[in-house]
mmCIF file of C-alpha atoms in Angstrom:
data_model
loop_
_atom_site.group_PDB
_atom_site.id
_atom_site.type_symbol
_atom_site.label_atom_id
_atom_site.label_comp_id
_atom_site.label_asym_id
_atom_site.label_seq_id
_atom_site.Cartn_x
_atom_site.Cartn_y
_atom_site.Cartn_z
ATOM 1 C CA MET A 735 5.408 13.136 -9.669
ATOM 2 C CA LEU A 736 7.063 12.025 -6.535
ATOM 3 C CA THR A 737 10.605 12.041 -7.512
ATOM 4 C CA GLN A 738 12.836 13.070 -10.250
ATOM 5 C CA ASN A 739 13.317 9.185 -11.207
ATOM 6 C CA TRP A 740 10.520 8.056 -13.492
ATOM 7 C CA MET A 741 11.251 4.369 -12.555
ATOM 8 C CA TYR A 742 10.871 4.840 -8.907
ATOM 9 C CA ASP A 743 7.638 6.644 -9.727
ATOM 10 C CA ALA A 744 6.250 3.813 -11.810
ATOM 11 C CA ILE A 745 7.041 1.219 -9.305
ATOM 12 C CA ILE A 746 5.083 3.142 -6.469
ATOM 13 C CA TYR A 747 1.974 3.634 -8.693
ATOM 14 C CA ILE A 748 2.038 0.165 -10.189
ATOM 15 C CA TYR A 749 2.464 -1.291 -6.683
ATOM 16 C CA ALA A 750 -0.402 0.563 -5.153
ATOM 17 C CA LEU A 751 -2.693 -0.588 -8.345
ATOM 18 C CA SER A 752 -1.494 -4.056 -7.734
ATOM 19 C CA LEU A 753 -2.608 -3.799 -3.930
ATOM 20 C CA LEU A 754 -6.211 -2.640 -5.089
ATOM 21 C CA PHE A 755 -6.459 -5.866 -7.186
ATOM 22 C CA TYR A 756 -5.213 -7.998 -4.468
ATOM 23 C CA PHE A 757 -7.548 -6.411 -2.043
ATOM 24 C CA SER A 758 -10.448 -6.967 -4.516
ATOM 25 C CA ASP A 759 -9.471 -10.851 -4.513
ATOM 26 C CA PHE A 760 -9.061 -10.858 -0.790
ATOM 27 C CA ALA A 761 -12.439 -9.312 -0.166
ATOM 28 C CA GLN A 762 -14.336 -11.427 -2.822
ATOM 29 C CA PRO A 763 -12.446 -14.363 -4.647
ATOM 30 C CA ASN A 764 -12.057 -13.263 -8.138
ATOM 31 C CA ARG A 765 -9.803 -14.868 -10.341
ATOM 32 C CA SER A 766 -9.543 -12.025 -12.864
ATOM 33 C CA ALA A 767 -8.513 -9.649 -10.178
ATOM 34 C CA LYS A 768 -5.971 -12.103 -8.655
ATOM 35 C CA ARG A 769 -4.391 -12.450 -12.101
ATOM 36 C CA MET A 770 -4.357 -8.768 -12.642
ATOM 37 C CA GLY A 771 -2.651 -8.129 -9.122
ATOM 38 C CA THR A 772 -0.113 -10.859 -9.671
ATOM 39 C CA GLY A 773 0.753 -9.600 -13.197
ATOM 40 C CA LEU A 774 1.182 -6.147 -12.033
ATOM 41 C CA LEU A 775 3.163 -7.317 -8.935
ATOM 42 C CA LEU A 776 5.412 -9.308 -11.383
ATOM 43 C CA PHE A 777 5.873 -6.028 -13.282
ATOM 44 C CA VAL A 778 6.874 -4.127 -9.966
ATOM 45 C CA TRP A 779 9.263 -6.869 -9.141
ATOM 46 C CA GLY A 780 11.008 -6.656 -12.580
ATOM 47 C CA LEU A 781 11.045 -2.784 -12.451
ATOM 48 C CA GLN A 782 12.871 -3.036 -8.901
ATOM 49 C CA THR A 783 15.137 -5.535 -10.345
ATOM 50 C CA LEU A 784 16.271 -3.304 -13.079
ATOM 51 C CA PHE A 785 16.439 -0.466 -10.565
ATOM 52 C CA LEU A 786 18.706 -2.463 -8.498
ATOM 53 C CA ALA A 787 20.697 -3.621 -11.207
ATOM 54 C CA GLY A 788 21.212 0.110 -12.340
ATOM 55 C CA LYS A 789 22.501 1.103 -8.984
ATOM 56 C CA LEU A 790 25.166 -1.802 -8.877
ATOM 57 C CA ILE A 791 26.212 -0.828 -12.341
ATOM 58 C CA GLU A 792 26.450 2.917 -11.333
ATOM 59 C CA GLN A 793 28.163 2.181 -8.134
ATOM 60 C CA PRO A 794 29.922 -1.153 -8.450
ATOM 61 C CA ALA A 795 32.332 -0.741 -5.752
ATOM 62 C CA VAL A 796 29.894 0.310 -3.328
ATOM 63 C CA PRO A 797 28.098 -2.559 -1.322
ATOM 64 C CA LEU A 798 24.201 -2.396 -0.535
ATOM 65 C CA LEU A 799 24.550 -0.854 2.605
ATOM 66 C CA SER A 800 23.338 2.591 2.335
ATOM 67 C CA VAL A 801 19.911 3.321 3.686
ATOM 68 C CA LEU A 802 18.565 3.674 0.137
ATOM 69 C CA GLU A 803 19.737 0.338 -1.161
ATOM 70 C CA PHE A 804 18.900 -1.512 2.119
ATOM 71 C CA MET A 805 15.473 -0.587 2.378
ATOM 72 C CA PHE A 806 14.963 -1.017 -1.427
ATOM 73 C CA LEU A 807 16.406 -4.413 -1.429
ATOM 74 C CA LEU A 808 14.101 -5.154 1.681
ATOM 75 C CA SER A 809 11.146 -4.134 -0.342
ATOM 76 C CA TRP A 810 12.422 -6.255 -3.344
ATOM 77 C CA LEU A 811 12.648 -9.277 -0.952
ATOM 78 C CA LEU A 812 8.974 -8.789 0.289
ATOM 79 C CA VAL A 813 7.807 -8.903 -3.339
ATOM 80 C CA THR A 814 9.678 -11.778 -4.025
ATOM 81 C CA ILE A 815 8.542 -13.876 -1.102
ATOM 82 C CA SER A 816 4.867 -12.598 -1.650
ATOM 83 C CA LEU A 817 5.103 -13.900 -5.161
ATOM 84 C CA LEU A 818 6.535 -17.318 -3.872
ATOM 85 C CA ILE A 819 3.736 -17.628 -1.381
ATOM 86 C CA SER A 820 1.153 -16.737 -4.094
ATOM 87 C CA LEU A 821 2.736 -19.420 -6.388
ATOM 88 C CA PHE A 822 3.243 -22.355 -3.869
ATOM 89 C CA PHE A 823 1.070 -21.864 -0.737
ATOM 90 C CA LYS A 824 -1.837 -19.857 -2.361
ATOM 91 C CA ILE A 825 -2.430 -17.892 1.104
ATOM 92 C CA GLU A 826 -3.594 -14.447 -0.655
ATOM 93 C CA TYR A 827 -4.260 -12.770 2.859
ATOM 94 C CA ILE A 828 -0.497 -13.148 3.721
ATOM 95 C CA VAL A 829 0.402 -11.696 0.244
ATOM 96 C CA PHE A 830 -1.704 -8.599 0.464
ATOM 97 C CA ILE A 831 -0.258 -8.086 3.987
ATOM 98 C CA VAL A 832 3.320 -8.438 3.173
ATOM 99 C CA ASN A 833 2.990 -6.102 0.051
ATOM 100 C CA VAL A 834 1.072 -3.319 2.126
ATOM 101 C CA ILE A 835 4.418 -3.525 4.219
ATOM 102 C CA GLY A 836 6.728 -3.464 1.239
ATOM 103 C CA PHE A 837 4.589 -0.391 -0.387
ATOM 104 C CA ALA A 838 5.148 1.361 3.059
ATOM 105 C CA VAL A 839 8.979 0.769 3.074
ATOM 106 C CA LEU A 840 9.112 2.033 -0.494
ATOM 107 C CA LEU A 841 7.471 5.265 0.779
ATOM 108 C CA LEU A 842 9.893 5.528 3.545
ATOM 109 C CA ASN A 843 12.616 5.405 1.255
ATOM 110 C CA LEU A 844 11.609 8.624 -0.406
ATOM 111 C CA PHE A 845 12.463 10.389 2.880
ATOM 112 C CA SER A 846 15.517 8.625 3.816
ATOM 113 C CA SER A 847 17.775 8.800 0.815
ATOM 114 C CA PRO A 848 18.078 10.756 -2.538
ATOM 115 C CA ILE A 849 16.592 8.776 -5.354
ATOM 116 C CA GLY A 850 18.068 10.486 -8.328
ATOM 117 C CA GLU A 851 20.661 12.701 -9.497
ATOM 118 C CA GLN A 852 18.124 15.770 -9.317
ATOM 119 C CA ARG A 853 16.724 15.144 -5.875
ATOM 120 C CA LEU A 854 13.644 17.258 -4.766
ATOM 121 C CA GLU A 855 14.057 19.036 -1.479
ATOM 122 C CA HIS A 856 13.145 17.161 1.443
ATOM 123 C CA TRP A 857 10.217 19.320 2.258
ATOM 124 C CA GLN A 858 8.755 19.188 -1.166
ATOM 125 C CA ILE A 859 9.001 15.337 -0.807
ATOM 126 C CA VAL A 860 7.246 15.255 2.276
ATOM 127 C CA LYS A 861 4.295 17.677 0.728
ATOM 128 C CA GLU A 862 3.819 15.400 -2.373
ATOM 129 C CA ILE A 863 3.767 12.367 -0.109
ATOM 130 C CA LEU A 864 1.063 13.861 1.951
ATOM 131 C CA ILE A 865 -0.701 14.901 -1.349
ATOM 132 C CA LEU A 866 -0.685 11.295 -2.243
ATOM 133 C CA HIS A 867 -2.274 10.602 1.195
ATOM 134 C CA VAL A 868 -4.914 12.896 0.852
ATOM 135 C CA ALA A 869 -5.798 11.743 -2.747
ATOM 136 C CA PHE A 870 -6.090 8.135 -1.326
ATOM 137 C CA ALA A 871 -8.176 9.489 1.566
ATOM 138 C CA ILE A 872 -10.705 11.388 -0.459
ATOM 139 C CA CYS A 873 -11.085 8.407 -3.052
ATOM 140 C CA SER A 874 -11.720 6.102 -0.218
ATOM 141 C CA PHE A 875 -14.286 8.495 1.567
ATOM 142 C CA ALA A 876 -16.213 8.846 -1.836
ATOM 143 C CA ALA A 877 -16.056 5.064 -2.351
ATOM 144 C CA PHE A 878 -17.484 4.490 1.456
ATOM 145 C CA THR A 879 -20.324 7.384 0.795
ATOM 146 C CA ILE A 880 -21.689 5.221 -2.018
ATOM 147 C CA GLY A 881 -21.335 2.049 0.015
ATOM 148 C CA SER A 882 -22.894 3.572 3.030
ATOM 149 C CA ILE A 883 -25.973 4.860 0.678
ATOM 150 C CA PHE A 884 -26.384 1.282 -0.455
ATOM 151 C CA SER A 885 -26.007 -0.212 2.907
ATOM 152 C CA GLY A 886 -28.794 2.307 4.482
ATOM 153 C CA MET A 887 -31.025 1.272 1.206
ATOM 154 C CA TYR A 888 -30.450 -2.476 1.926
ATOM 155 C CA MET A 889 -31.552 -1.923 5.719
ATOM 156 C CA TYR A 890 -34.304 0.032 4.613
ATOM 157 C CA LEU A 891 -35.678 -2.584 1.921
ATOM 158 C CA HIS A 892 -35.088 -5.472 4.178
ATOM 159 C CA ARG A 893 -37.540 -3.739 7.090
ATOM 160 C CA LYS A 894 -39.995 -3.010 4.475
ATOM 161 C CA LEU A 895 -40.042 -6.658 3.159
ATOM 162 C CA LYS A 896 -39.866 -8.128 6.449
ATOM 163 C CA GLU A 897 -43.080 -6.162 7.701
ATOM 164 C CA LYS A 898 -44.645 -6.757 3.981
ATOM 165 C CA GLN A 899 -45.073 -3.241 3.443
ATOM 166 C CA TRP A 900 -45.321 -3.420 -0.420
ATOM 167 C CA ASP A 901 -45.496 0.370 -1.237
ATOM 168 C CA ASP A 902 -44.075 2.259 -4.229
ATOM 169 C CA SER A 903 -40.758 2.903 -2.749
ATOM 170 C CA VAL A 904 -40.142 -1.144 -2.603
ATOM 171 C CA ARG A 905 -41.052 -1.630 -6.153
ATOM 172 C CA ARG A 906 -38.731 1.065 -7.261
ATOM 173 C CA LEU A 907 -35.696 -0.123 -5.444
ATOM 174 C CA PRO A 908 -33.449 -3.104 -6.766
ATOM 175 C CA SER A 909 -33.479 -6.360 -5.141
ATOM 176 C CA LEU A 910 -31.716 -6.859 -1.969
ATOM 177 C CA GLU A 911 -29.070 -9.153 -3.678
ATOM 178 C CA LYS A 912 -28.389 -6.303 -6.195
ATOM 179 C CA ILE A 913 -28.130 -3.615 -3.414
ATOM 180 C CA ASP A 914 -25.751 -5.833 -1.459
ATOM 181 C CA ARG A 915 -23.575 -6.424 -4.515
ATOM 182 C CA TYR A 916 -23.284 -2.615 -5.227
ATOM 183 C CA ALA A 917 -22.560 -1.766 -1.408
ATOM 184 C CA ASN A 918 -19.883 -4.444 -1.269
ATOM 185 C CA LEU A 919 -18.308 -3.281 -4.712
ATOM 186 C CA SER A 920 -17.908 0.328 -3.205
ATOM 187 C CA ILE A 921 -16.642 -0.721 0.187
ATOM 188 C CA MET A 922 -14.010 -3.158 -1.584
ATOM 189 C CA ILE A 923 -12.765 -0.087 -3.698
ATOM 190 C CA GLY A 924 -12.583 2.215 -0.837
ATOM 191 C CA THR A 925 -11.009 -0.106 1.786
ATOM 192 C CA PRO A 926 -7.610 -0.722 0.138
ATOM 193 C CA LEU A 927 -7.499 3.010 -0.791
ATOM 194 C CA LEU A 928 -7.997 3.761 2.836
ATOM 195 C CA ILE A 929 -5.158 1.353 4.138
ATOM 196 C CA LEU A 930 -3.045 2.747 1.556
ATOM 197 C CA SER A 931 -3.589 6.301 2.800
ATOM 198 C CA LEU A 932 -2.851 5.276 6.507
ATOM 199 C CA ALA A 933 0.241 3.746 5.075
ATOM 200 C CA VAL A 934 1.337 6.943 3.642
ATOM 201 C CA ALA A 935 0.655 8.965 6.595
ATOM 202 C CA ILE A 936 2.293 6.785 9.187
ATOM 203 C CA SER A 937 5.572 6.492 6.778
ATOM 204 C CA SER A 938 5.647 10.260 6.863
ATOM 205 C CA ILE A 939 5.118 10.610 10.345
ATOM 206 C CA TYR A 940 7.975 8.146 10.998
ATOM 207 C CA MET A 941 10.491 9.594 8.899
ATOM 208 C CA GLU A 942 9.645 13.124 10.017
ATOM 209 C CA GLU A 943 10.335 11.841 13.574
ATOM 210 C CA LYS A 944 6.923 13.296 14.851
ATOM 211 C CA LEU A 945 5.973 10.035 16.420
ATOM 212 C CA ASN A 946 3.624 12.002 18.725
ATOM 213 C CA LEU A 947 1.113 12.228 15.877
ATOM 214 C CA LEU A 948 0.846 8.541 15.923
ATOM 215 C CA LEU A 949 -1.558 9.410 18.889
ATOM 216 C CA ASP A 950 -3.225 12.096 16.999
ATOM 217 C CA VAL A 951 -7.229 11.742 17.194
ATOM 218 C CA LYS A 952 -7.346 11.765 13.146
ATOM 219 C CA VAL A 953 -4.736 8.988 12.835
ATOM 220 C CA LEU A 954 -6.345 6.997 15.578
ATOM 221 C CA LEU A 955 -9.702 7.189 14.206
ATOM 222 C CA THR A 956 -8.545 6.434 10.572
ATOM 223 C CA LEU A 957 -6.909 3.184 12.095
ATOM 224 C CA VAL A 958 -10.009 2.231 13.832
ATOM 225 C CA ALA A 959 -12.247 2.639 10.758
ATOM 226 C CA ALA A 960 -9.812 0.783 8.599
ATOM 227 C CA ILE A 961 -9.984 -2.318 10.980
ATOM 228 C CA CYS A 962 -13.609 -2.056 10.889
ATOM 229 C CA TYR A 963 -14.008 -2.127 7.257
ATOM 230 C CA VAL A 964 -11.214 -5.060 7.116
ATOM 231 C CA TYR A 965 -13.563 -6.858 9.916
ATOM 232 C CA TYR A 966 -16.730 -6.304 7.384
ATOM 233 C CA PHE A 967 -14.904 -8.390 4.861
ATOM 234 C CA ILE A 968 -13.553 -11.175 7.121
ATOM 235 C CA LYS A 969 -17.016 -11.467 8.426
ATOM 236 C CA ARG A 970 -18.397 -11.359 4.868
ATOM 237 C CA VAL A 971 -15.983 -13.912 3.608
ATOM 238 C CA SER A 972 -16.422 -16.408 6.397
ATOM 239 C CA LEU A 973 -20.183 -16.048 6.006
ATOM 240 C CA LYS A 974 -20.835 -15.494 9.535
ATOM 241 C CA HIS A 975 -22.961 -12.354 9.236
ATOM 242 C CA THR A 976 -26.186 -11.856 7.336
ATOM 243 C CA GLY A 977 -26.513 -9.089 4.823
ATOM 244 C CA TYR A 978 -28.393 -6.945 7.202
ATOM 245 C CA ARG A 979 -25.806 -7.109 9.914
ATOM 246 C CA LEU A 980 -23.051 -6.502 7.656
ATOM 247 C CA ALA A 981 -24.979 -3.359 6.119
ATOM 248 C CA ARG A 982 -25.311 -2.257 9.721
ATOM 249 C CA TRP A 983 -21.831 -2.755 10.266
ATOM 250 C CA ALA A 984 -20.726 -0.741 7.032
ATOM 251 C CA LEU A 985 -22.805 2.274 8.330
ATOM 252 C CA LEU A 986 -21.050 1.995 11.567
ATOM 253 C CA ALA A 987 -17.645 2.125 10.088
ATOM 254 C CA TYR A 988 -18.944 5.193 7.639
ATOM 255 C CA THR A 989 -19.854 7.022 10.888
ATOM 256 C CA LEU A 990 -16.301 6.722 12.213
ATOM 257 C CA MET A 991 -15.152 8.117 8.868
ATOM 258 C CA VAL A 992 -17.816 10.963 9.121
ATOM 259 C CA LEU A 993 -16.393 11.583 12.773
ATOM 260 C CA ASN A 994 -12.888 11.586 11.460
ATOM 261 C CA PHE A 995 -13.829 14.397 9.007
ATOM 262 C CA ALA A 996 -15.422 16.299 11.717
ATOM 263 C CA VAL A 997 -12.427 16.271 14.040
ATOM 264 C CA ASN A 998 -10.303 18.085 11.476
ATOM 265 C CA SER A 999 -10.301 21.280 13.686
ATOM 266 C CA PHE A 1000 -9.000 19.274 16.817
ATOM 267 C CA SER A 1001 -6.326 17.404 14.714
ATOM 268 C CA THR A 1002 -2.794 18.609 13.922
ATOM 269 C CA PHE A 1003 -1.754 16.097 11.494
ATOM 270 C CA HIS A 1004 -2.908 17.899 8.179
ATOM 271 C CA HIS A 1005 -1.091 21.108 9.622
ATOM 272 C CA TRP A 1006 2.215 20.062 10.867
ATOM 273 C CA ILE A 1007 3.647 20.175 7.428
ATOM 274 C CA TRP A 1008 3.297 23.725 7.102
ATOM 275 C CA GLU A 1009 5.082 24.505 10.302
#
């Protein structure tokens, strides 16, 4: 539970789930994932509308000028615009990017203003937000680990087949097509989780006014790794890279993730909250 307001919590969690489905469609066109993502985003929009209506009813004489109402209204407008883009222009890349920003705005809101009558102490909110960040990061790392295993398997089998080495290991492995599909699925799950983890981290840094942490080695490595994985999908969708080159790129991106984990002792990001 991030706040004492169940509706706000529901909006955040459902919004995050919607982004996962949208990214799945972005990475590999999937009508079912797109419909699910759109349906969840419509539900988020409905909850946001009810939340704003409740604020207007609660304080009818106060204009929407406080930080809470302004940022929440901004997120609501971004969701509305993204739904219109999805409906009339069918540009799903833009829809995903707009909603990552909208999601980050909602998280920023947790730091800037009280969400309910029983407000959590500021330090409690920060800690629970960072727990969310860590949860996203761990899940993405697990997915990338599976994806890297399949990528390594793809490169191994590709080399064996190219050199016509028909040993027992080749016969026991799945086909290149299946390995490629499994690797892609794992990375497809991990990438949006990593992006959400990064969005949560940057939001917490900004609202705590610790902007120097944006240059922390861990934050920078996470950003570079996220860019590498997004590049992986751009090349995959555009069909400009072969399966072997994509597998090699996935392993390179995973190396950055492992390096990111290895630099924990040199990073201050996961320690500043306890200061």
